[in-house]
PDB file of C-alpha atoms in Angstrom:
ATOM      1  CA  MET A1444     -11.913  16.820 -22.902  1.00 95.00           C
ATOM      2  CA  ARG A1445     -13.177  14.591 -20.117  1.00 97.00           C
ATOM      3  CA  PHE A1446     -10.660  12.218 -18.552  1.00 98.00           C
ATOM      4  CA  ILE A1447     -10.332   9.780 -15.700  1.00 98.00           C
ATOM      5  CA  LYS A1448      -7.194   9.015 -13.708  1.00 98.00           C
ATOM      6  CA  MET A1449      -6.697   5.371 -12.717  1.00 98.00           C
ATOM      7  CA  HIS A1450      -3.877   3.277 -11.315  1.00 98.00           C
ATOM      8  CA  GLY A1451      -2.831  -0.337 -11.031  1.00 96.00           C
ATOM      9  CA  ILE A1452      -0.757  -0.688  -7.822  1.00 96.00           C
ATOM     10  CA  GLY A1453       0.543   2.863  -8.216  1.00 96.00           C
ATOM     11  CA  ASN A1454       1.265   2.731 -11.963  1.00 96.00           C
ATOM     12  CA  ASP A1455      -1.007   5.661 -12.858  1.00 97.00           C
ATOM     13  CA  TYR A1456      -2.382   6.806 -16.209  1.00 98.00           C
ATOM     14  CA  ILE A1457      -4.752   9.376 -17.612  1.00 98.00           C
ATOM     15  CA  TYR A1458      -7.544   7.645 -19.561  1.00 98.00           C
ATOM     16  CA  VAL A1459      -9.626   9.212 -22.313  1.00 98.00           C
ATOM     17  CA  ASN A1460     -12.826   7.534 -23.492  1.00 98.00           C
ATOM     18  CA  CYS A1461     -12.470   7.824 -27.261  1.00 98.00           C
ATOM     19  CA  PHE A1462     -15.915   6.285 -27.708  1.00 98.00           C
ATOM     20  CA  GLU A1463     -16.987   9.867 -26.895  1.00 97.00           C
ATOM     21  CA  GLU A1464     -13.873  12.068 -27.140  1.00 96.00           C
ATOM     22  CA  THR A1465     -11.394  12.820 -29.948  1.00 95.00           C
ATOM     23  CA  VAL A1466      -7.663  13.225 -29.332  1.00 96.00           C
ATOM     24  CA  GLU A1467      -5.844  14.878 -32.243  1.00 93.00           C
ATOM     25  CA  ASN A1468      -2.275  14.663 -30.936  1.00 96.00           C
ATOM     26  CA  PRO A1469      -1.968  11.902 -28.317  1.00 97.00           C
ATOM     27  CA  ALA A1470       1.831  12.090 -28.109  1.00 97.00           C
ATOM     28  CA  GLY A1471       1.742  15.791 -27.326  1.00 97.00           C
ATOM     29  CA  LEU A1472      -1.173  15.398 -24.929  1.00 97.00           C
ATOM     30  CA  ALA A1473       0.664  12.609 -23.081  1.00 97.00           C
ATOM     31  CA  ARG A1474       3.626  14.880 -22.391  1.00 97.00           C
ATOM     32  CA  ILE A1475       1.403  17.684 -21.090  1.00 97.00           C
ATOM     33  CA  VAL A1476      -1.006  15.737 -18.881  1.00 97.00           C
ATOM     34  CA  SER A1477       1.692  13.436 -17.458  1.00 97.00           C
ATOM     35  CA  ASP A1478       3.718  16.335 -16.049  1.00 97.00           C
ATOM     36  CA  ARG A1479       3.441  16.058 -12.275  1.00 96.00           C
ATOM     37  CA  HIS A1480       4.029  19.779 -11.720  1.00 96.00           C
ATOM     38  CA  LYS A1481       2.228  21.494 -14.619  1.00 95.00           C
ATOM     39  CA  GLY A1482      -0.215  18.810 -15.730  1.00 96.00           C
ATOM     40  CA  ILE A1483      -2.466  16.233 -14.098  1.00 97.00           C
ATOM     41  CA  GLY A1484       0.435  13.950 -13.213  1.00 97.00           C
ATOM     42  CA  ALA A1485       0.784  10.379 -14.455  1.00 97.00           C
ATOM     43  CA  ASP A1486       3.092   7.755 -15.939  1.00 97.00           C
ATOM     44  CA  GLY A1487       1.396   8.294 -19.285  1.00 97.00           C
ATOM     45  CA  LEU A1488      -1.800   8.527 -21.331  1.00 98.00           C
ATOM     46  CA  ILE A1489      -4.096   5.671 -22.383  1.00 98.00           C
ATOM     47  CA  LEU A1490      -6.817   5.978 -25.014  1.00 98.00           C
ATOM     48  CA  ILE A1491      -9.878   3.712 -24.869  1.00 98.00           C
ATOM     49  CA  ILE A1492     -10.868   3.294 -28.514  1.00 98.00           C
ATOM     50  CA  PRO A1493     -13.643   1.367 -30.323  1.00 98.00           C
ATOM     51  CA  SER A1494     -12.384  -1.825 -31.978  1.00 98.00           C
ATOM     52  CA  LYS A1495     -13.735  -3.779 -34.935  1.00 96.00           C
ATOM     53  CA  SER A1496     -12.279  -7.047 -33.642  1.00 97.00           C
ATOM     54  CA  ALA A1497     -12.537  -6.778 -29.823  1.00 97.00           C
ATOM     55  CA  ASP A1498     -14.575  -5.118 -27.084  1.00 97.00           C
ATOM     56  CA  ALA A1499     -12.222  -2.109 -27.040  1.00 98.00           C
ATOM     57  CA  LYS A1500      -8.753  -1.065 -28.164  1.00 98.00           C
ATOM     58  CA  MET A1501      -5.938   0.328 -26.004  1.00 98.00           C
ATOM     59  CA  ARG A1502      -3.330   2.812 -27.163  1.00 98.00           C
ATOM     60  CA  MET A1503      -0.745   3.708 -24.534  1.00 97.00           C
ATOM     61  CA  PHE A1504       1.655   6.664 -24.575  1.00 97.00           C
ATOM     62  CA  ASN A1505       4.512   7.081 -22.119  1.00 96.00           C
ATOM     63  CA  ALA A1506       5.142  10.308 -20.230  1.00 97.00           C
ATOM     64  CA  ASP A1507       7.649  11.385 -22.896  1.00 97.00           C
ATOM     65  CA  GLY A1508       5.033  10.957 -25.657  1.00 97.00           C
ATOM     66  CA  SER A1509       6.455   7.737 -27.109  1.00 96.00           C
ATOM     67  CA  GLU A1510       3.905   5.017 -27.839  1.00 97.00           C
ATOM     68  CA  SER A1511       4.278   1.607 -26.194  1.00 94.00           C
ATOM     69  CA  GLU A1512       2.969  -1.710 -27.438  1.00 91.00           C
ATOM     70  CA  MET A1513       1.748  -3.000 -24.076  1.00 91.00           C
ATOM     71  CA  CYS A1514       1.003  -1.969 -20.498  1.00 94.00           C
ATOM     72  CA  GLY A1515      -0.235  -4.644 -18.108  1.00 93.00           C
ATOM     73  CA  ASN A1516      -1.335  -2.355 -15.283  1.00 95.00           C
ATOM     74  CA  GLY A1517      -2.923   0.002 -17.784  1.00 96.00           C
ATOM     75  CA  LEU A1518      -4.794  -2.855 -19.431  1.00 97.00           C
ATOM     76  CA  ARG A1519      -6.340  -3.943 -16.130  1.00 96.00           C
ATOM     77  CA  CYS A1520      -7.593  -0.404 -15.478  1.00 97.00           C
ATOM     78  CA  LEU A1521      -8.919  -0.075 -19.020  1.00 98.00           C
ATOM     79  CA  ALA A1522     -10.874  -3.323 -18.636  1.00 97.00           C
ATOM     80  CA  LYS A1523     -12.405  -2.048 -15.387  1.00 97.00           C
ATOM     81  CA  TYR A1524     -13.460   1.175 -17.131  1.00 98.00           C
ATOM     82  CA  VAL A1525     -14.955  -0.621 -20.151  1.00 98.00           C
ATOM     83  CA  PHE A1526     -17.011  -2.919 -17.908  1.00 97.00           C
ATOM     84  CA  GLU A1527     -18.189  -0.392 -15.326  1.00 96.00           C
ATOM     85  CA  HIS A1528     -19.007   2.292 -17.902  1.00 96.00           C
ATOM     86  CA  LYS A1529     -20.799  -0.274 -20.078  1.00 96.00           C
ATOM     87  CA  LEU A1530     -18.777   0.403 -23.217  1.00 97.00           C
ATOM     88  CA  ALA A1531     -19.062  -3.292 -24.056  1.00 96.00           C
ATOM     89  CA  LYS A1532     -20.971  -6.294 -22.763  1.00 93.00           C
ATOM     90  CA  ALA A1533     -18.738  -8.772 -20.963  1.00 92.00           C
ATOM     91  CA  THR A1534     -18.864 -12.471 -21.749  1.00 90.00           C
ATOM     92  CA  ARG A1535     -19.880 -14.527 -18.730  1.00 86.00           C
ATOM     93  CA  GLY A1536     -17.582 -17.255 -17.432  1.00 74.00           C
ATOM     94  CA  ALA A1537     -15.377 -17.597 -20.525  1.00 76.00           C
ATOM     95  CA  PHE A1538     -11.956 -17.000 -18.966  1.00 86.00           C
ATOM     96  CA  SER A1539      -9.798 -18.876 -16.491  1.00 85.00           C
ATOM     97  CA  ILE A1540      -6.181 -19.610 -15.706  1.00 89.00           C
ATOM     98  CA  PRO A1541      -5.567 -23.278 -16.602  1.00 88.00           C
ATOM     99  CA  GLY A1542      -6.457 -25.354 -13.559  1.00 84.00           C
ATOM    100  CA  GLU A1543      -8.301 -22.472 -11.845  1.00 86.00           C
ATOM    101  CA  PRO A1544     -12.056 -21.716 -11.578  1.00 86.00           C
ATOM    102  CA  PRO A1545     -13.376 -19.416 -14.334  1.00 87.00           C
ATOM    103  CA  CYS A1546     -13.703 -15.670 -13.760  1.00 89.00           C
ATOM    104  CA  PRO A1547     -17.326 -14.414 -13.629  1.00 88.00           C
ATOM    105  CA  ALA A1548     -16.861 -12.278 -16.759  1.00 92.00           C
ATOM    106  CA  SER A1549     -14.317 -11.488 -19.466  1.00 95.00           C
ATOM    107  CA  LEU A1550     -13.497  -8.958 -22.163  1.00 96.00           C
ATOM    108  CA  LYS A1551     -11.278  -8.980 -25.234  1.00 96.00           C
ATOM    109  CA  ILE A1552      -9.018  -5.946 -25.630  1.00 97.00           C
ATOM    110  CA  GLU A1553      -7.038  -5.070 -28.750  1.00 97.00           C
ATOM    111  CA  THR A1554      -3.454  -4.035 -27.928  1.00 95.00           C
ATOM    112  CA  GLY A1555      -0.143  -3.548 -29.696  1.00 92.00           C
ATOM    113  CA  LYS A1556       0.524  -7.233 -28.967  1.00 88.00           C
ATOM    114  CA  GLY A1557      -2.769  -8.335 -30.488  1.00 93.00           C
ATOM    115  CA  ILE A1558      -6.086  -9.180 -28.879  1.00 94.00           C
ATOM    116  CA  LEU A1559      -5.761 -10.179 -25.215  1.00 93.00           C
ATOM    117  CA  THR A1560      -8.425 -11.733 -23.001  1.00 92.00           C
ATOM    118  CA  VAL A1561      -8.983 -10.359 -19.510  1.00 95.00           C
ATOM    119  CA  GLY A1562     -10.999 -11.965 -16.732  1.00 95.00           C
ATOM    120  CA  LEU A1563     -12.978  -9.766 -14.349  1.00 95.00           C
ATOM    121  CA  ILE A1564     -13.409 -10.538 -10.650  1.00 92.00           C
ATOM    122  CA  ILE A1565     -16.548  -8.643  -9.621  1.00 92.00           C
ATOM    123  CA  ASP A1566     -17.781  -7.718  -6.141  1.00 92.00           C
ATOM    124  CA  ASP A1567     -21.362  -7.715  -4.830  1.00 90.00           C
ATOM    125  CA  ASN A1568     -21.895  -4.150  -6.116  1.00 92.00           C
ATOM    126  CA  ASN A1569     -21.019  -5.194  -9.689  1.00 92.00           C
ATOM    127  CA  LYS A1570     -17.711  -3.353  -9.470  1.00 94.00           C
ATOM    128  CA  VAL A1571     -14.449  -4.810 -10.749  1.00 95.00           C
ATOM    129  CA  GLU A1572     -12.327  -5.810  -7.775  1.00 93.00           C
ATOM    130  CA  LYS A1573      -9.443  -7.468  -9.632  1.00 94.00           C
ATOM    131  CA  VAL A1574      -8.524  -8.196 -13.236  1.00 96.00           C
ATOM    132  CA  CYS A1575      -6.702 -11.254 -14.545  1.00 96.00           C
ATOM    133  CA  VAL A1576      -4.957 -10.806 -17.883  1.00 94.00           C
ATOM    134  CA  ASN A1577      -3.744 -13.483 -20.254  1.00 94.00           C
ATOM    135  CA  MET A1578      -0.597 -11.637 -21.333  1.00 94.00           C
ATOM    136  CA  GLY A1579       0.153 -14.222 -24.011  1.00 93.00           C
ATOM    137  CA  GLN A1580       3.331 -16.168 -24.629  1.00 96.00           C
ATOM    138  CA  PRO A1581       6.654 -14.523 -23.788  1.00 98.00           C
ATOM    139  CA  ILE A1582       8.899 -13.677 -26.731  1.00 98.00           C
ATOM    140  CA  LEU A1583      12.471 -14.854 -26.191  1.00 98.00           C
ATOM    141  CA  THR A1584      14.102 -14.673 -29.634  1.00 98.00           C
ATOM    142  CA  PRO A1585      16.565 -11.724 -29.645  1.00 98.00           C
ATOM    143  CA  LYS A1586      15.505 -10.272 -33.013  1.00 97.00           C
ATOM    144  CA  ASP A1587      11.855 -10.283 -31.953  1.00 97.00           C
ATOM    145  CA  ILE A1588      12.383  -8.652 -28.524  1.00 98.00           C
ATOM    146  CA  PRO A1589      14.300  -6.780 -30.113  1.00 98.00           C
ATOM    147  CA  VAL A1590      17.868  -6.836 -28.790  1.00 98.00           C
ATOM    148  CA  LYS A1591      21.009  -6.885 -30.940  1.00 98.00           C
ATOM    149  CA  LEU A1592      22.485 -10.133 -29.642  1.00 97.00           C
ATOM    150  CA  ASP A1593      22.988 -13.535 -31.212  1.00 94.00           C
ATOM    151  CA  GLY A1594      21.575 -16.866 -30.070  1.00 93.00           C
ATOM    152  CA  ARG A1595      18.138 -18.339 -29.457  1.00 96.00           C
ATOM    153  CA  LYS A1596      17.651 -16.605 -26.099  1.00 98.00           C
ATOM    154  CA  VAL A1597      19.351 -13.947 -23.993  1.00 98.00           C
ATOM    155  CA  ILE A1598      19.816 -15.491 -20.546  1.00 98.00           C
ATOM    156  CA  GLU A1599      22.360 -14.067 -18.082  1.00 98.00           C
ATOM    157  CA  GLN A1600      24.206 -12.246 -20.870  1.00 98.00           C
ATOM    158  CA  PRO A1601      27.182 -10.259 -19.491  1.00 98.00           C
ATOM    159  CA  ILE A1602      26.842  -6.523 -20.176  1.00 97.00           C
ATOM    160  CA  GLU A1603      28.854  -3.549 -18.941  1.00 97.00           C
ATOM    161  CA  ILE A1604      26.865  -0.504 -17.853  1.00 97.00           C
ATOM    162  CA  LEU A1605      28.527   2.573 -16.329  1.00 97.00           C
ATOM    163  CA  GLY A1606      31.597   0.517 -15.500  1.00 95.00           C
ATOM    164  CA  ARG A1607      29.585  -2.233 -13.796  1.00 95.00           C
ATOM    165  CA  GLN A1608      29.439  -5.840 -14.984  1.00 97.00           C
ATOM    166  CA  LEU A1609      25.834  -7.077 -14.996  1.00 98.00           C
ATOM    167  CA  LEU A1610      24.081 -10.256 -16.145  1.00 98.00           C
ATOM    168  CA  MET A1611      21.053  -9.549 -18.336  1.00 98.00           C
ATOM    169  CA  THR A1612      18.066 -11.691 -19.304  1.00 98.00           C
ATOM    170  CA  CYS A1613      15.802 -10.315 -22.042  1.00 98.00           C
ATOM    171  CA  VAL A1614      12.084 -11.005 -22.495  1.00 98.00           C
ATOM    172  CA  SER A1615       9.357  -9.364 -24.541  1.00 98.00           C
ATOM    173  CA  MET A1616       5.746  -9.389 -23.428  1.00 96.00           C
ATOM    174  CA  GLY A1617       4.832  -7.431 -26.541  1.00 94.00           C
ATOM    175  CA  ASN A1618       7.228  -4.739 -25.307  1.00 96.00           C
ATOM    176  CA  PRO A1619      10.947  -5.223 -24.479  1.00 97.00           C
ATOM    177  CA  HIS A1620      12.279  -5.914 -20.988  1.00 98.00           C
ATOM    178  CA  ALA A1621      15.821  -6.293 -19.625  1.00 98.00           C
ATOM    179  CA  VAL A1622      15.919  -8.152 -16.304  1.00 98.00           C
ATOM    180  CA  PHE A1623      18.794  -8.135 -13.799  1.00 98.00           C
ATOM    181  CA  PHE A1624      18.903 -10.195 -10.594  1.00 98.00           C
ATOM    182  CA  CYS A1625      20.492  -8.762  -7.472  1.00 98.00           C
ATOM    183  CA  GLU A1626      20.778  -9.402  -3.747  1.00 97.00           C
ATOM    184  CA  ASP A1627      19.115  -6.162  -2.621  1.00 97.00           C
ATOM    185  CA  VAL A1628      16.970  -4.005  -4.933  1.00 97.00           C
ATOM    186  CA  LYS A1629      17.107  -1.071  -2.494  1.00 96.00           C
ATOM    187  CA  SER A1630      20.852  -0.745  -3.061  1.00 96.00           C
ATOM    188  CA  ILE A1631      20.516  -0.330  -6.850  1.00 97.00           C
ATOM    189  CA  GLU A1632      21.104   3.178  -8.224  1.00 97.00           C
ATOM    190  CA  LEU A1633      18.132   2.855 -10.531  1.00 98.00           C
ATOM    191  CA  GLU A1634      18.075   6.544 -11.441  1.00 97.00           C
ATOM    192  CA  LYS A1635      21.546   6.081 -13.007  1.00 98.00           C
ATOM    193  CA  LEU A1636      21.442   2.518 -14.332  1.00 98.00           C
ATOM    194  CA  GLY A1637      17.869   2.731 -15.654  1.00 98.00           C
ATOM    195  CA  PRO A1638      18.353   5.352 -18.375  1.00 98.00           C
ATOM    196  CA  ALA A1639      21.785   3.967 -19.310  1.00 98.00           C
ATOM    197  CA  ILE A1640      20.281   0.538 -19.995  1.00 98.00           C
ATOM    198  CA  GLU A1641      17.051   1.855 -21.557  1.00 98.00           C
ATOM    199  CA  ASN A1642      19.009   3.799 -24.170  1.00 98.00           C
ATOM    200  CA  ASN A1643      21.807   1.260 -24.726  1.00 98.00           C
ATOM    201  CA  SER A1644      22.591   0.663 -28.399  1.00 97.00           C
ATOM    202  CA  LEU A1645      21.722  -3.038 -27.969  1.00 98.00           C
ATOM    203  CA  PHE A1646      18.036  -2.039 -27.918  1.00 98.00           C
ATOM    204  CA  PRO A1647      16.818  -0.515 -31.206  1.00 98.00           C
ATOM    205  CA  ASN A1648      13.440   0.341 -29.617  1.00 97.00           C
ATOM    206  CA  ARG A1649      14.891   1.107 -26.170  1.00 98.00           C
ATOM    207  CA  THR A1650      13.846  -1.157 -23.278  1.00 98.00           C
ATOM    208  CA  ASN A1651      12.181  -1.357 -19.892  1.00 98.00           C
ATOM    209  CA  VAL A1652      14.604  -2.151 -17.072  1.00 98.00           C
ATOM    210  CA  HIS A1653      13.977  -4.292 -13.978  1.00 98.00           C
ATOM    211  CA  PHE A1654      16.115  -5.240 -10.998  1.00 98.00           C
ATOM    212  CA  VAL A1655      14.826  -8.298  -9.178  1.00 98.00           C
ATOM    213  CA  GLN A1656      15.494  -9.645  -5.710  1.00 98.00           C
ATOM    214  CA  VAL A1657      14.452 -13.291  -5.268  1.00 98.00           C
ATOM    215  CA  ASP A1658      12.995 -13.559  -1.764  1.00 98.00           C
ATOM    216  CA  ASN A1659      12.157 -17.238  -2.218  1.00 98.00           C
ATOM    217  CA  PRO A1660      11.084 -19.440  -5.184  1.00 97.00           C
ATOM    218  CA  MET A1661       7.544 -18.020  -5.018  1.00 98.00           C
ATOM    219  CA  GLU A1662       8.229 -14.332  -4.248  1.00 98.00           C
ATOM    220  CA  LEU A1663      10.061 -11.642  -6.198  1.00 98.00           C
ATOM    221  CA  THR A1664      10.736  -8.035  -5.189  1.00 98.00           C
ATOM    222  CA  ILE A1665      11.078  -5.747  -8.203  1.00 98.00           C
ATOM    223  CA  ARG A1666      12.136  -2.172  -8.943  1.00 98.00           C
ATOM    224  CA  THR A1667      11.475  -0.769 -12.398  1.00 98.00           C
ATOM    225  CA  TRP A1668      12.684   1.908 -14.767  1.00 98.00           C
ATOM    226  CA  GLU A1669      10.028   2.169 -17.483  1.00 97.00           C
ATOM    227  CA  ARG A1670      10.944   3.103 -21.007  1.00 97.00           C
ATOM    228  CA  GLY A1671       9.816   6.664 -21.620  1.00 95.00           C
ATOM    229  CA  SER A1672       8.545   7.257 -18.075  1.00 96.00           C
ATOM    230  CA  GLY A1673      11.434   6.619 -15.664  1.00 96.00           C
ATOM    231  CA  ILE A1674      11.059   5.080 -12.200  1.00 97.00           C
ATOM    232  CA  THR A1675       7.488   3.888 -11.641  1.00 96.00           C
ATOM    233  CA  MET A1676       5.612   2.282  -8.771  1.00 96.00           C
ATOM    234  CA  ALA A1677       4.908  -0.835 -10.822  1.00 96.00           C
ATOM    235  CA  CYS A1678       5.043  -2.364 -14.295  1.00 96.00           C
ATOM    236  CA  GLY A1679       2.634  -5.195 -15.077  1.00 96.00           C
ATOM    237  CA  SER A1680       4.222  -6.464 -18.275  1.00 96.00           C
ATOM    238  CA  GLY A1681       7.594  -6.078 -16.558  1.00 97.00           C
ATOM    239  CA  ALA A1682       6.506  -8.215 -13.621  1.00 98.00           C
ATOM    240  CA  CYS A1683       5.468 -10.904 -16.111  1.00 98.00           C
ATOM    241  CA  ALA A1684       8.867 -10.654 -17.825  1.00 98.00           C
ATOM    242  CA  CYS A1685      10.615 -10.957 -14.442  1.00 98.00           C
ATOM    243  CA  CYS A1686       8.611 -14.099 -13.645  1.00 98.00           C
ATOM    244  CA  VAL A1687       9.684 -15.620 -16.978  1.00 98.00           C
ATOM    245  CA  ALA A1688      13.315 -14.595 -16.426  1.00 98.00           C
ATOM    246  CA  ALA A1689      13.299 -16.064 -12.910  1.00 98.00           C
ATOM    247  CA  VAL A1690      12.013 -19.381 -14.246  1.00 98.00           C
ATOM    248  CA  LEU A1691      14.515 -19.397 -17.127  1.00 98.00           C
ATOM    249  CA  THR A1692      17.381 -18.856 -14.671  1.00 98.00           C
ATOM    250  CA  ARG A1693      15.956 -21.458 -12.260  1.00 98.00           C
ATOM    251  CA  ARG A1694      15.481 -18.942  -9.484  1.00 98.00           C
ATOM    252  CA  ALA A1695      11.710 -19.194  -9.071  1.00 98.00           C
ATOM    253  CA  LYS A1696       8.669 -21.346  -9.719  1.00 97.00           C
ATOM    254  CA  ARG A1697       6.159 -20.723 -12.489  1.00 97.00           C
ATOM    255  CA  VAL A1698       3.597 -19.440  -9.982  1.00 97.00           C
ATOM    256  CA  CYS A1699       4.803 -16.540  -7.861  1.00 97.00           C
ATOM    257  CA  THR A1700       3.941 -13.198  -6.311  1.00 98.00           C
ATOM    258  CA  ALA A1701       5.694 -10.022  -7.430  1.00 98.00           C
ATOM    259  CA  HIS A1702       6.187  -7.333  -4.782  1.00 98.00           C
ATOM    260  CA  LEU A1703       6.464  -3.880  -6.375  1.00 98.00           C
ATOM    261  CA  PRO A1704       6.670  -0.478  -4.663  1.00 97.00           C
ATOM    262  CA  GLY A1705       2.962   0.106  -5.373  1.00 97.00           C
ATOM    263  CA  GLY A1706       1.644  -3.330  -4.404  1.00 97.00           C
ATOM    264  CA  ASP A1707       1.555  -6.998  -5.355  1.00 98.00           C
ATOM    265  CA  LEU A1708       0.734  -8.956  -8.510  1.00 97.00           C
ATOM    266  CA  ASP A1709      -0.007 -12.671  -8.757  1.00 97.00           C
ATOM    267  CA  LEU A1710       1.786 -14.275 -11.713  1.00 98.00           C
ATOM    268  CA  SER A1711       1.623 -17.640 -13.424  1.00 97.00           C
ATOM    269  CA  TRP A1712       3.621 -18.844 -16.458  1.00 98.00           C
ATOM    270  CA  CYS A1713       1.554 -21.887 -17.366  1.00 97.00           C
ATOM    271  CA  GLU A1714       3.195 -24.916 -18.943  1.00 95.00           C
ATOM    272  CA  GLU A1715      -0.053 -26.003 -20.646  1.00 94.00           C
ATOM    273  CA  ASP A1716      -0.335 -23.044 -23.010  1.00 95.00           C
ATOM    274  CA  ASN A1717       3.000 -21.215 -22.419  1.00 97.00           C
ATOM    275  CA  CYS A1718       1.039 -18.046 -21.566  1.00 96.00           C
ATOM    276  CA  VAL A1719       1.735 -15.697 -18.657  1.00 97.00           C
ATOM    277  CA  TYR A1720      -1.242 -14.762 -16.486  1.00 96.00           C
ATOM    278  CA  MET A1721      -1.233 -11.664 -14.284  1.00 96.00           C
ATOM    279  CA  THR A1722      -3.833 -10.858 -11.610  1.00 96.00           C
ATOM    280  CA  GLY A1723      -4.055  -7.572  -9.730  1.00 96.00           C
ATOM    281  CA  PRO A1724      -6.259  -4.637  -8.724  1.00 96.00           C
ATOM    282  CA  ALA A1725      -7.384  -1.618 -10.732  1.00 96.00           C
ATOM    283  CA  GLU A1726      -8.476   1.622  -9.074  1.00 96.00           C
ATOM    284  CA  GLU A1727     -10.138   4.864 -10.099  1.00 95.00           C
ATOM    285  CA  VAL A1728      -8.594   8.027  -8.635  1.00 96.00           C
ATOM    286  CA  PHE A1729     -10.680  10.912  -9.984  1.00 97.00           C
ATOM    287  CA  GLU A1730     -12.455  12.310 -13.035  1.00 97.00           C
ATOM    288  CA  GLY A1731     -12.008  15.753 -14.540  1.00 97.00           C
ATOM    289  CA  VAL A1732     -12.094  17.986 -17.573  1.00 97.00           C
ATOM    290  CA  TRP A1733      -8.911  19.008 -19.351  1.00 94.00           C
ATOM    291  CA  PRO A1734      -9.191  22.517 -20.862  1.00 89.00           C
ATOM    292  CA  GLU A1735      -8.457  23.233 -24.506  1.00 68.00           C
ATOM    293  CA  HIS A1736      -5.055  24.841 -25.205  1.00 56.00           C
TER     294      HIS A1736
END
């Protein structure tokens, strides 16, 4: 099985082109290839699949084999692969952030959240330099996130975790996120708090966990514990959720930059269409062949 390893600001995945390859047991394969000691090493596995309603379809599996609905960094890398390997023909000039110039090209990708449009920023060598994703409208209703709490939204909800009192804001970007604001993200014991929150009984589908330091109204510093993968260098959908949470709690503006351990993402929660836009790089690491077992 041929594969390619790619990353979006350090959030790395193994990609399989299922236009050409067949994966019988993706959950099992994800666990094997993601192992950083006995496998290739990654935060998970992403399959690039033909779609009847879009240019390609993404299926994403975490390092523990569980399937996730959405992965923002993974989606950017998938779009780069689809364009550069000519799996689909991009539409020219059909995508832009409201109020911004249009991207040179765009693709439509089918995900667990539905069909999302991605804009491609292309260099002089016809390579994808950056990808801008319309991540859609944030989901704030508790039952749809899902989180077992009452009310129309979960904003600064008190929660006790490992004897600590925390204030939690919940957002779904197609996958669930629990956001906590703090003074200094480096001081957070993420390896302890992350799994305790991820597996809390409030979350029937578990949750991604983010601690956010507000540097100023246009800059956020984020550390992430990803559902099914643990501490990661970045989480694209999580950064979008943190932007929404920061706006909801009046800590930040709708346009901001997220600083993550692996790099930066530009975010915009637009008032015109209520959609969150995320722009960032996508990089190839290497190609290889995974032997049959």
